Coordinates of N, CA, C and O in Angstrom, one line a residue:
X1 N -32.2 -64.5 43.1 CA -32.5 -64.1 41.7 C -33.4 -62.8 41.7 O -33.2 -61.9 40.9
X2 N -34.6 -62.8 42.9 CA -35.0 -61.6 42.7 C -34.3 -60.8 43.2 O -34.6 -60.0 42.3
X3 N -33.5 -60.1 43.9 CA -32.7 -59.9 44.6 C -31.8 -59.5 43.9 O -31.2 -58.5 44.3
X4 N -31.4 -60.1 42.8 CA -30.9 -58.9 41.7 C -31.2 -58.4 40.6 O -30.5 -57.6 39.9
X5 N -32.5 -58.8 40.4 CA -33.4 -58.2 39.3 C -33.6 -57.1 40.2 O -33.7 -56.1 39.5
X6 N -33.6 -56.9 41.3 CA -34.2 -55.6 42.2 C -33.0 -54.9 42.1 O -33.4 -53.8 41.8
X7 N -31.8 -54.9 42.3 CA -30.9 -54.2 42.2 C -30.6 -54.2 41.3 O -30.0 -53.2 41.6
X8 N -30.3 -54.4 40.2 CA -30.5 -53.8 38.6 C -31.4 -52.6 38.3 O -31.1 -51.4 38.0
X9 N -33.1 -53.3 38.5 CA -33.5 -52.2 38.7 C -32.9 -50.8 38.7 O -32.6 -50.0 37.9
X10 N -32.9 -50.9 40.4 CA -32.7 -50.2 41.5 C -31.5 -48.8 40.8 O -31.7 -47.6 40.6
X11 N -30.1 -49.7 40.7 CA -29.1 -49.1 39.8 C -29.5 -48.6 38.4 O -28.5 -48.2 37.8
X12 N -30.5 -48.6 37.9 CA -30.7 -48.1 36.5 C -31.5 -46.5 36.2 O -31.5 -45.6 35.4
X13 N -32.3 -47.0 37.8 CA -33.6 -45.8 37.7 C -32.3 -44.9 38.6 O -32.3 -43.7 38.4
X14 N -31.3 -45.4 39.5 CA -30.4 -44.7 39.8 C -29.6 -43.1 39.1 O -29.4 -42.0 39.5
X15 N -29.2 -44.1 38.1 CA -28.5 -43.6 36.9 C -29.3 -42.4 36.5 O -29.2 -41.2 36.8
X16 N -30.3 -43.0 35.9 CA -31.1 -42.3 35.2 C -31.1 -40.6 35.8 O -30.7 -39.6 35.4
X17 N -31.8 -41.0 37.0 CA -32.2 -39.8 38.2 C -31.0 -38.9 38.2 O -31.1 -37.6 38.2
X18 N -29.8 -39.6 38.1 CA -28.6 -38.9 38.7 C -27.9 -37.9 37.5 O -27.0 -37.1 37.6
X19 N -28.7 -38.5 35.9 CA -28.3 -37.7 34.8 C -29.0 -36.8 34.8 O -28.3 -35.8 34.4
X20 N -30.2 -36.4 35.1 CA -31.0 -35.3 35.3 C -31.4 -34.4 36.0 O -32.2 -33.5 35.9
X21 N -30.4 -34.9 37.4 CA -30.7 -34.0 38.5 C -30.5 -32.5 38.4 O -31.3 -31.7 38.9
X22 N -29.4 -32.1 37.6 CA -28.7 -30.8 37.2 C -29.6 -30.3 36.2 O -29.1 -29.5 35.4
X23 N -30.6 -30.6 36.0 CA -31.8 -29.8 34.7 C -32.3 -28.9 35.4 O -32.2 -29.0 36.6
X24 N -32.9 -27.7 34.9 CA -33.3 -27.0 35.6 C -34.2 -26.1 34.6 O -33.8 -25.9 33.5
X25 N -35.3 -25.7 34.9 CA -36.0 -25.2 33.4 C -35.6 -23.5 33.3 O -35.9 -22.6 34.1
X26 N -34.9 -23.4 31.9 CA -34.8 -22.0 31.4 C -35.7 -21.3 31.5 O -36.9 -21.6 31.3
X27 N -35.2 -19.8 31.8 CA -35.8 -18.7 32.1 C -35.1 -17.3 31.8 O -33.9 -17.3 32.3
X28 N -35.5 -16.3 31.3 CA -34.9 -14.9 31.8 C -34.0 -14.9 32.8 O -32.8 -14.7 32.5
X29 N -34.2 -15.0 34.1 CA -34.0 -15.0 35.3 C -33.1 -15.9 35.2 O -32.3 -15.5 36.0
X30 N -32.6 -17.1 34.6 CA -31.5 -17.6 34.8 C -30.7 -17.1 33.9 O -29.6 -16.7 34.4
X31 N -30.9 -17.0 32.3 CA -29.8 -16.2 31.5 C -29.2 -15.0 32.2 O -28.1 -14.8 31.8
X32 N -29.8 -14.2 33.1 CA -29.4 -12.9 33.8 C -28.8 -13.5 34.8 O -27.7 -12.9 35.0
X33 N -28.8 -14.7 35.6 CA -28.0 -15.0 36.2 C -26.9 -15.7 36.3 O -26.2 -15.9 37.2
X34 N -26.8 -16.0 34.9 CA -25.0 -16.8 35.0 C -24.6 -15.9 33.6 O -23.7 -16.3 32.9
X35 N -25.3 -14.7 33.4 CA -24.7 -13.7 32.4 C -24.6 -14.0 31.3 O -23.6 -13.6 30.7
X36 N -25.6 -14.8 30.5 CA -25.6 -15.5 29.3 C -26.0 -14.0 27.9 O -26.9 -13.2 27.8
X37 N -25.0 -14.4 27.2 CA -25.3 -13.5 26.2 C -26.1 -14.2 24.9 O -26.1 -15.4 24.7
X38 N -26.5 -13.4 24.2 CA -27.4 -13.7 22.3 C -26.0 -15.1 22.1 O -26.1 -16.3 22.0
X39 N -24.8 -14.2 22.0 CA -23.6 -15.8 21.6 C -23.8 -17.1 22.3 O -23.9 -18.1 21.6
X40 N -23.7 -17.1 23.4 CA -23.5 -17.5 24.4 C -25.1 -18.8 24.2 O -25.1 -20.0 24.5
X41 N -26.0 -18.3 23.8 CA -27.3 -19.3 23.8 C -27.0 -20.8 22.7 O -27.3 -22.0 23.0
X42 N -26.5 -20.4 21.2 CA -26.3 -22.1 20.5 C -25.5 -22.6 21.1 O -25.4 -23.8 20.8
X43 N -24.8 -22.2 21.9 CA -23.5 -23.4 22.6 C -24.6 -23.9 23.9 O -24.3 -25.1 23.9
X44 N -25.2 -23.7 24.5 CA -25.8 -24.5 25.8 C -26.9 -25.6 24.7 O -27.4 -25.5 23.6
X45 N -26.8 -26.7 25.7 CA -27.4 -28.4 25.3 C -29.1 -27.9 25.7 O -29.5 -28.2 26.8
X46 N -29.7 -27.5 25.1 CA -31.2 -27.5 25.9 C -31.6 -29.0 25.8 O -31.0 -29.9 25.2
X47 N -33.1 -29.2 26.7 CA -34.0 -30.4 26.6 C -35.0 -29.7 27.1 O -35.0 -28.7 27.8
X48 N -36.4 -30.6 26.4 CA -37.6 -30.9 26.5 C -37.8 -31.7 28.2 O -37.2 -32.7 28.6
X49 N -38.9 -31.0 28.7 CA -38.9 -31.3 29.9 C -40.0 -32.0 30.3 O -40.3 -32.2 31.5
X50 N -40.7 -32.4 29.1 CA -41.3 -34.0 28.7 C -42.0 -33.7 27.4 O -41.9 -32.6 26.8
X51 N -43.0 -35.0 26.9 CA -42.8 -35.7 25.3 C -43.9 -34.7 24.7 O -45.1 -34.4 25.0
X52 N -43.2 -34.5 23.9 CA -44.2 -33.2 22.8 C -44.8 -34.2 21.6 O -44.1 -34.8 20.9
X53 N -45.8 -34.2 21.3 CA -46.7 -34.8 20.3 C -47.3 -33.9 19.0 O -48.0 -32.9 19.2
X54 N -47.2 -34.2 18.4 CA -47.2 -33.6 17.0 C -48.5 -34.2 16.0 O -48.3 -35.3 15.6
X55 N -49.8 -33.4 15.5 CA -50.5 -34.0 14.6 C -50.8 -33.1 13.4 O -51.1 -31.9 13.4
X56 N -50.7 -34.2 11.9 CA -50.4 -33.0 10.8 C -52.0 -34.3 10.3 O -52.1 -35.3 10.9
X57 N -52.9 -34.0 9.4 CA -53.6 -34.7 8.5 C -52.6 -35.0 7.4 O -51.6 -34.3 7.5
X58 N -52.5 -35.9 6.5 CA -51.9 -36.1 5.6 C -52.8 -36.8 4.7 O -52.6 -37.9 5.1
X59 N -53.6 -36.9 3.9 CA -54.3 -37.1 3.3 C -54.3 -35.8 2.5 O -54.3 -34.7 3.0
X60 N -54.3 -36.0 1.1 CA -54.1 -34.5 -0.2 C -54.4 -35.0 -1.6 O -53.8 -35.2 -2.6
X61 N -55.9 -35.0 -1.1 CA -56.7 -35.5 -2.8 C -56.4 -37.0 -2.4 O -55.5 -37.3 -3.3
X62 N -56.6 -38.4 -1.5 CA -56.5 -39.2 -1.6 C -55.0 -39.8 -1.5 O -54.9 -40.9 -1.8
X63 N -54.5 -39.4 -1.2 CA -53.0 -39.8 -1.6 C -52.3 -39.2 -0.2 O -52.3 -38.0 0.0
X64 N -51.8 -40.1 0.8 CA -51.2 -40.3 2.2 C -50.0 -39.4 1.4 O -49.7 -39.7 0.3
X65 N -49.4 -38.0 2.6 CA -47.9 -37.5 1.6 C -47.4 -37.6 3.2 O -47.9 -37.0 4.1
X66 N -46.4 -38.4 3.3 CA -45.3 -38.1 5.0 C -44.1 -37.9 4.9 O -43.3 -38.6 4.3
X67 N -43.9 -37.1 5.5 CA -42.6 -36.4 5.7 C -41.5 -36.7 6.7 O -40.3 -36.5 6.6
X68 N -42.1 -37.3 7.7 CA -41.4 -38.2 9.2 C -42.5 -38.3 10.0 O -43.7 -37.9 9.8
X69 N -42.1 -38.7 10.8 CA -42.8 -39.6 11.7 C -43.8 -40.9 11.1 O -43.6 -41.5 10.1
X70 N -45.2 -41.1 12.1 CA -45.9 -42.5 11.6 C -46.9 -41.8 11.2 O -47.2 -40.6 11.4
X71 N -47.6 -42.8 10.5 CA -48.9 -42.8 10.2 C -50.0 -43.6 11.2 O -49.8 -44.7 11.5
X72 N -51.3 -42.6 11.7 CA -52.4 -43.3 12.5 C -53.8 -43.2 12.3 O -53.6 -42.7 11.2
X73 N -54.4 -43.2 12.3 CA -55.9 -43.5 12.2 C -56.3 -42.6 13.8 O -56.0 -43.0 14.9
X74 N -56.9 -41.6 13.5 CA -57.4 -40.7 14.6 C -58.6 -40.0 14.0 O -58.4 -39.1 13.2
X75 N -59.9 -40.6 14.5 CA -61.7 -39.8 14.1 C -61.3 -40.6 12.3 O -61.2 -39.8 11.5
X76 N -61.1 -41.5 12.1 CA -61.2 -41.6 10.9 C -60.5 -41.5 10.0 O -60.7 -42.3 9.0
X77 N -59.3 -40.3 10.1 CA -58.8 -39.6 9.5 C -56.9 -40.2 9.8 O -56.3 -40.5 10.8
X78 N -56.5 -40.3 8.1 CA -54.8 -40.6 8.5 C -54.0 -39.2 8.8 O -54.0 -38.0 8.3
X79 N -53.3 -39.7 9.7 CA -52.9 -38.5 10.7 C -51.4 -38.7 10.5 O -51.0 -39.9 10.4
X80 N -50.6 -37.7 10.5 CA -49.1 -38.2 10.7 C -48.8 -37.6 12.5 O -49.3 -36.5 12.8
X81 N -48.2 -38.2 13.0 CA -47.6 -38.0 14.0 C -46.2 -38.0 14.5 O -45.8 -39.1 14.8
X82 N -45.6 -37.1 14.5 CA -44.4 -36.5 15.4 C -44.5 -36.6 16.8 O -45.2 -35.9 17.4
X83 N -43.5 -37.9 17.4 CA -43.4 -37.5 18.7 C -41.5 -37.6 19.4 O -40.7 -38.5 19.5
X84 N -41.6 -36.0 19.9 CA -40.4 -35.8 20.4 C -40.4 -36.3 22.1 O -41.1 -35.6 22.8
X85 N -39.9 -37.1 22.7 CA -39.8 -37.6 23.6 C -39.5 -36.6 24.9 O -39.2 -35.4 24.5
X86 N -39.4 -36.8 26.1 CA -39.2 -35.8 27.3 C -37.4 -36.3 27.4 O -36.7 -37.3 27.3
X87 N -37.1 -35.2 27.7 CA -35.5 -34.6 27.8 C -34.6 -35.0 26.6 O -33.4 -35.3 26.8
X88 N -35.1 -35.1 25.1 CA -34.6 -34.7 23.8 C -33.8 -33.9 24.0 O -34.0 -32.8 24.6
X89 N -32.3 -34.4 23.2 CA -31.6 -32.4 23.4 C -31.9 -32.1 21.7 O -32.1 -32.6 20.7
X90 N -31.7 -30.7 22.4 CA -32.1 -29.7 21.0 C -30.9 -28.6 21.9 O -30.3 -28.7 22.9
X91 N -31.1 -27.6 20.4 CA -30.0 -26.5 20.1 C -31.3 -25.2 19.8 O -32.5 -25.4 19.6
X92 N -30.4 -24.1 19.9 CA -31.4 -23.4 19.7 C -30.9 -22.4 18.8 O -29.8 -22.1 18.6
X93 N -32.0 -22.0 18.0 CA -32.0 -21.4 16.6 C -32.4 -19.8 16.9 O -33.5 -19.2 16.6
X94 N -31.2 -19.2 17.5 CA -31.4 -17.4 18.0 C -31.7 -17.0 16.2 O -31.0 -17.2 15.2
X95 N -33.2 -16.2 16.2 CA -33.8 -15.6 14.9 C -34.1 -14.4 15.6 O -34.7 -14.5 16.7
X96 N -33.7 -13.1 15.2 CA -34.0 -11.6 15.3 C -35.5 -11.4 15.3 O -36.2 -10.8 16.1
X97 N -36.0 -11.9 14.1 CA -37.8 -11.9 14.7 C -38.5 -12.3 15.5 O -39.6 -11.8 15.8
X98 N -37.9 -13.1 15.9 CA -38.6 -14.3 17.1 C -38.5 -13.1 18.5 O -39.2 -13.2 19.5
X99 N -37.2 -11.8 18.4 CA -37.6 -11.6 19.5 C -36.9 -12.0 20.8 O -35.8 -12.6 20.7
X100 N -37.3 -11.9 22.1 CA -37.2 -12.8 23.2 C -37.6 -14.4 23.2 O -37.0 -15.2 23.9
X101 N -38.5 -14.8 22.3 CA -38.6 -16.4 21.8 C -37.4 -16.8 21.2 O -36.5 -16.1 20.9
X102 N -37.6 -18.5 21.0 CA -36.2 -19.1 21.1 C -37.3 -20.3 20.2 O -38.2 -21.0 20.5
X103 N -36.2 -20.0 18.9 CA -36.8 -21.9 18.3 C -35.5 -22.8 19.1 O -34.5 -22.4 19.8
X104 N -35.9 -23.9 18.6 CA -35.5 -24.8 19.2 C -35.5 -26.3 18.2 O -36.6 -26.7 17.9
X105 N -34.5 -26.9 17.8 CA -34.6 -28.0 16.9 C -34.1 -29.1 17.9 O -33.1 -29.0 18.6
X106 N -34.9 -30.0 17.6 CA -34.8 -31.5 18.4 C -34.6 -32.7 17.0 O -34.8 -33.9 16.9
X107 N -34.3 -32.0 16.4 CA -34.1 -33.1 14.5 C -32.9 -32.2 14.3 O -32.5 -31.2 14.9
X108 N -32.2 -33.2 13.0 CA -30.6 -32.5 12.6 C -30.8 -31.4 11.6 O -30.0 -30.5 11.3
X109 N -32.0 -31.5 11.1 CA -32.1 -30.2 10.5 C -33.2 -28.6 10.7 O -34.4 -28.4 11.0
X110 N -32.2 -27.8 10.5 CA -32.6 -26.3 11.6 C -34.0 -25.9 10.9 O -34.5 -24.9 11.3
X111 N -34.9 -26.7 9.8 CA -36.2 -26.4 9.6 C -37.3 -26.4 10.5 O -38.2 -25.7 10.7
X112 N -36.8 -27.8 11.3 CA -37.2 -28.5 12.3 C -37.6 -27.9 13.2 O -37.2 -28.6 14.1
X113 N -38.0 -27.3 13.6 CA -37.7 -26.8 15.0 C -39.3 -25.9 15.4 O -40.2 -25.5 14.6
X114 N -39.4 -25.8 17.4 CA -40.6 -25.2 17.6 C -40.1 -24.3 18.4 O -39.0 -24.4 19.0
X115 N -40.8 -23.3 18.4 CA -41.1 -22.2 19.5 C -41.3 -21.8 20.4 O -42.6 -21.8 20.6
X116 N -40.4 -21.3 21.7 CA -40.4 -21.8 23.0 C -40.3 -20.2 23.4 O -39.6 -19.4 22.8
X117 N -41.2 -19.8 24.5 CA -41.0 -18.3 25.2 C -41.6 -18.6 26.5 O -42.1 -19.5 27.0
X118 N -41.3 -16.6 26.9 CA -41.3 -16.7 28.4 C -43.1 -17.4 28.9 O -44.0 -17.0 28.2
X119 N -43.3 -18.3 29.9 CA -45.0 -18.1 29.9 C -45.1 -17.7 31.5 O -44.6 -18.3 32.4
X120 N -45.8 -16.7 31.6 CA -46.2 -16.3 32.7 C -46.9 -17.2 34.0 O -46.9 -17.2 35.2
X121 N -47.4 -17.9 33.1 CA -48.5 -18.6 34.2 C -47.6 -19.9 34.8 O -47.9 -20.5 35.8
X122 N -46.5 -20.0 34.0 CA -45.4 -21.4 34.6 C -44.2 -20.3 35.2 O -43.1 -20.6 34.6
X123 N -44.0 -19.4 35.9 CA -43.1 -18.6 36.3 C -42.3 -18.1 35.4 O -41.2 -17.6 35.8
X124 N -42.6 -17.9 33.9 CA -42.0 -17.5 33.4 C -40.5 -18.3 32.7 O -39.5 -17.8 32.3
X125 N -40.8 -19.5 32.8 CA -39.9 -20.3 32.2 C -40.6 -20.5 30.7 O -41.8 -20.4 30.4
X126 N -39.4 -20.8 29.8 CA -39.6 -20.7 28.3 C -40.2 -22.2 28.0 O -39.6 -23.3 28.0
X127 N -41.7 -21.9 27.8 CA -42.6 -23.3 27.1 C -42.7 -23.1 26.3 O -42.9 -21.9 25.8
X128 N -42.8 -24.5 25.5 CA -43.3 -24.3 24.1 C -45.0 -23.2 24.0 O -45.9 -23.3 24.8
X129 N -44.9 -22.5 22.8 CA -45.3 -21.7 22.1 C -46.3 -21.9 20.8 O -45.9 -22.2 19.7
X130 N -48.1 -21.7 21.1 CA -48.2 -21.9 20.0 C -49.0 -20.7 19.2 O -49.3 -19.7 19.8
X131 N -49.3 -20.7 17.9 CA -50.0 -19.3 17.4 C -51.4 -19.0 17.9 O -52.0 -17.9 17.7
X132 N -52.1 -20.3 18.6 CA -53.3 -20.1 19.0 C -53.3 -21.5 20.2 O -52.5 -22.4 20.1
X133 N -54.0 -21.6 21.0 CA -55.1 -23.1 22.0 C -56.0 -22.7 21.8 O -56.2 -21.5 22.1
X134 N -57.1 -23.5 21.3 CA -58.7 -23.9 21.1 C -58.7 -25.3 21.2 O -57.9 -26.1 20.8
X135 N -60.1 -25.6 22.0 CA -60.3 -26.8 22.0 C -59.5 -27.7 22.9 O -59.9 -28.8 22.9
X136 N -58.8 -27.6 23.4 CA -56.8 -28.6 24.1 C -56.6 -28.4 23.0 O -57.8 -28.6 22.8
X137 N -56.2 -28.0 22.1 CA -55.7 -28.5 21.1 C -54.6 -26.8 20.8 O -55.0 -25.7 21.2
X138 N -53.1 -27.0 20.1 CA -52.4 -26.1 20.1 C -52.0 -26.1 18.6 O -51.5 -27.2 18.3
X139 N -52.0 -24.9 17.5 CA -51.3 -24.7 16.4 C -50.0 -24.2 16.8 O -49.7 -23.2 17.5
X140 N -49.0 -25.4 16.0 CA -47.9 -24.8 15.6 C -47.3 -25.2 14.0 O -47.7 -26.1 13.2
X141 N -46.4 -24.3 13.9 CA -45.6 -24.4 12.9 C -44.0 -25.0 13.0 O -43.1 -24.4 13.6
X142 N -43.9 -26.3 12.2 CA -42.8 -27.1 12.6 C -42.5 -27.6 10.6 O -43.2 -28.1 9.7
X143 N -41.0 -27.0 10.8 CA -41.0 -27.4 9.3 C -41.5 -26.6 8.3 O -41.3 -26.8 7.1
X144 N -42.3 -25.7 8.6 CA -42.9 -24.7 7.3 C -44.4 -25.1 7.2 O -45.3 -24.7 6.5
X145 N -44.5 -26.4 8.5 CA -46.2 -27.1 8.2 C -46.9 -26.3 9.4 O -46.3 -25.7 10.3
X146 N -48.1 -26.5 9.2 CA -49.4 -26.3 10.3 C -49.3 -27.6 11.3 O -49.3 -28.6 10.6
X147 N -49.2 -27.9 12.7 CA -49.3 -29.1 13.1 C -50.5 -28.7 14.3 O -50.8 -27.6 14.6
X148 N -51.0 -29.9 15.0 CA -51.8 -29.8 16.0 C -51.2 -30.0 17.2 O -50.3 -30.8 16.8
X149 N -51.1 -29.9 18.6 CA -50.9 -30.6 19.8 C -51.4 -30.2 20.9 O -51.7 -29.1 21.4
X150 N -51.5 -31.7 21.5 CA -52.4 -31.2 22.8 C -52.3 -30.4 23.7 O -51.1 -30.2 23.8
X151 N -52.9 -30.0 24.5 CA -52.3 -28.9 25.5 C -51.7 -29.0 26.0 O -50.8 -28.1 26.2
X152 N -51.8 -30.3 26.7 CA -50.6 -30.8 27.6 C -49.2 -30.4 26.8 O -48.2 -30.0 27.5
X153 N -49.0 -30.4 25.6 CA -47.8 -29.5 25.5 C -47.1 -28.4 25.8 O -46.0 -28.0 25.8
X154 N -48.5 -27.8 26.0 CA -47.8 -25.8 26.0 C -47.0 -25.8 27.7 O -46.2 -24.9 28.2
X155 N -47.5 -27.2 28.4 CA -46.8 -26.9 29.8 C -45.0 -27.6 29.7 O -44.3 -27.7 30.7
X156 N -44.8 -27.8 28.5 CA -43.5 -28.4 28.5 C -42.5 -27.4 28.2 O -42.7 -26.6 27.3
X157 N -41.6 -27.4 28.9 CA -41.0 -26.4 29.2 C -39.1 -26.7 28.9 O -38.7 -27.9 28.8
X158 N -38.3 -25.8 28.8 CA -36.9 -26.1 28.2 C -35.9 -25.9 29.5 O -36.0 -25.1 30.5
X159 N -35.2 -26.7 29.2 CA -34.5 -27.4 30.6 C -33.0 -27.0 29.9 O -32.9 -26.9 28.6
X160 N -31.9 -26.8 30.8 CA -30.5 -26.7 31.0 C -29.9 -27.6 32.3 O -30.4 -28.2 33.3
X161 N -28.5 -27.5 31.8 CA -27.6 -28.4 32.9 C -26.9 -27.5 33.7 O -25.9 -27.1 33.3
X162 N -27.5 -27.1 35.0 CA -27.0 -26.1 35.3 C -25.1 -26.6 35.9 O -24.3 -25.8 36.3
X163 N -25.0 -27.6 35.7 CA -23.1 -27.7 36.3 C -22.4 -27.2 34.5 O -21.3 -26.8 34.3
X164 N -23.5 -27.5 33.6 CA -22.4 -27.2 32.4 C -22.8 -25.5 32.4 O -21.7 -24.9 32.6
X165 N -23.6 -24.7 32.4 CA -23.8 -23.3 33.0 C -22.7 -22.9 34.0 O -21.8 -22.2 33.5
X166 N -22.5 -23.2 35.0 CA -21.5 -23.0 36.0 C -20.3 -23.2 34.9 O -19.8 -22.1 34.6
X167 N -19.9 -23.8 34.5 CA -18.4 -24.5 34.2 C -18.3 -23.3 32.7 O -17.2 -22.7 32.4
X168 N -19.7 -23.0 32.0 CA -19.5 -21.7 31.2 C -19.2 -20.1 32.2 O -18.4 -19.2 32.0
X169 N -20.0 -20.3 33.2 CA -20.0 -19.1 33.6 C -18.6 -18.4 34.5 O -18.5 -17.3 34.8
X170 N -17.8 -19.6 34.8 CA -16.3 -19.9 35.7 C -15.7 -19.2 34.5 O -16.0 -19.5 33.3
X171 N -14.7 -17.9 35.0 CA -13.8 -17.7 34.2 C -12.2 -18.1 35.0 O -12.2 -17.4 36.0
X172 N -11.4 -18.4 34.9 CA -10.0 -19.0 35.5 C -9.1 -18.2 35.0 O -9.1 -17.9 33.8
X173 N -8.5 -17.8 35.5 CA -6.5 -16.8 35.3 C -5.5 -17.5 36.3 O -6.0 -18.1 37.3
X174 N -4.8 -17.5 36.1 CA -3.4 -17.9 36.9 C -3.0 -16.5 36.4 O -3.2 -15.9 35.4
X175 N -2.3 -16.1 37.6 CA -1.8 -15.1 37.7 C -0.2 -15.5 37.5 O 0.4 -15.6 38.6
X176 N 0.5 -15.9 36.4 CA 2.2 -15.5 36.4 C 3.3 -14.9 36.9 O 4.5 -15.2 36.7
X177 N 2.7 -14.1 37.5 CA 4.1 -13.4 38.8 C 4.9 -12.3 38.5 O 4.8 -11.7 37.3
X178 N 5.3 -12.0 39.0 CA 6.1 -10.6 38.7 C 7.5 -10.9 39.2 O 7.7 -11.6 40.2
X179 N 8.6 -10.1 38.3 CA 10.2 -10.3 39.0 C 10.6 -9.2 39.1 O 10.3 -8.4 38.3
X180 N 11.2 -8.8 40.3 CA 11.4 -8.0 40.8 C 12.7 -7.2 39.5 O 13.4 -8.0 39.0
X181 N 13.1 -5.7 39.0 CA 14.0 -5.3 37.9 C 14.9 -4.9 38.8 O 16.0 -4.4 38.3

């Protein structure tokens, strides 16, 4: 009996491993190398390369207002919280102001979405982005709102499948032949 509770296990965390092996975290350096164009970016599956946490106050003259996620009790204060889990897929929302940044929506609607660019100090792979860190603590803009998160967020970084990259970057011809006139 234990003996197959262990191999269940065993086969599960298997799986698991073997769907994520091909992640690989986005970069410059990789769009340049499988030749990825501005089109070419909403067609690739991105993911979060672990759990992003989200803190808004909701309290407005007495009166709790939520938009998604839960409601928590944090220093006193009701807090709403957003939490996007590690390897979420998201799409990405190419905006001409944004620049070389890349929003990114991990919800079905494109308001949704946070801000991911190059960061230097992680090699240059595209991490979430925020307008300021003070404190741990990170401002972003999600939805049109002000939100809080901890720092450990800004190190989460956006991940690709590099065999579906390959399978974009393959172009195939059969050559038809020629008859001699």
């Amino acid at each position: 009996m234990m003996k197959e509770k262990f191999l269940m296990l065993f086969s599960a965390c298997a799986m698991l491993f073997s769907s994520c092996v091909n992640l690989i975290a986005y970069s410059e350096a990789l769009k340049n190398q499988y030749h990825l164009t501005d089109a070419d970016i909403p067609k690739i599956q991105f993911y979060n390369s672990a759990e992003i946490v989200l803190y808004k106050e909701v309290t407005n003259g007495g009166i709790p207002t939520v938009q998604g996620g839960k409601i928590k009790i944090i220093d006193g204060r009701q807090v709403e919280e957003i939490t996007i889990k590690g390897i979420t897929k998201g799409i990405a929302l190419k905006n001409p102001l944004m620049g070389n940044n890349m929003g990114v929506s991990f919800e079905i609607n494109d308001s949704y979405f946070l801000t991911f660019g190059e960061n230097p100090k992680f090699n240059n792979k595209y991490c979430l982005l925020a307008s300021n860190w003070k404190n741990d603590m990170g401002e972003v803009t999600y939805n049109g709102e002000k939100y809080r998160t901890p720092s450990a967020s800004g190190k989460v970084c956006l991940l690709v499948n590099v065999k579906k990259l390959q399978k974009m970057d393959t172009v195939t011809r059969v050559a038809s032949g020629r008859k001699v006139k």
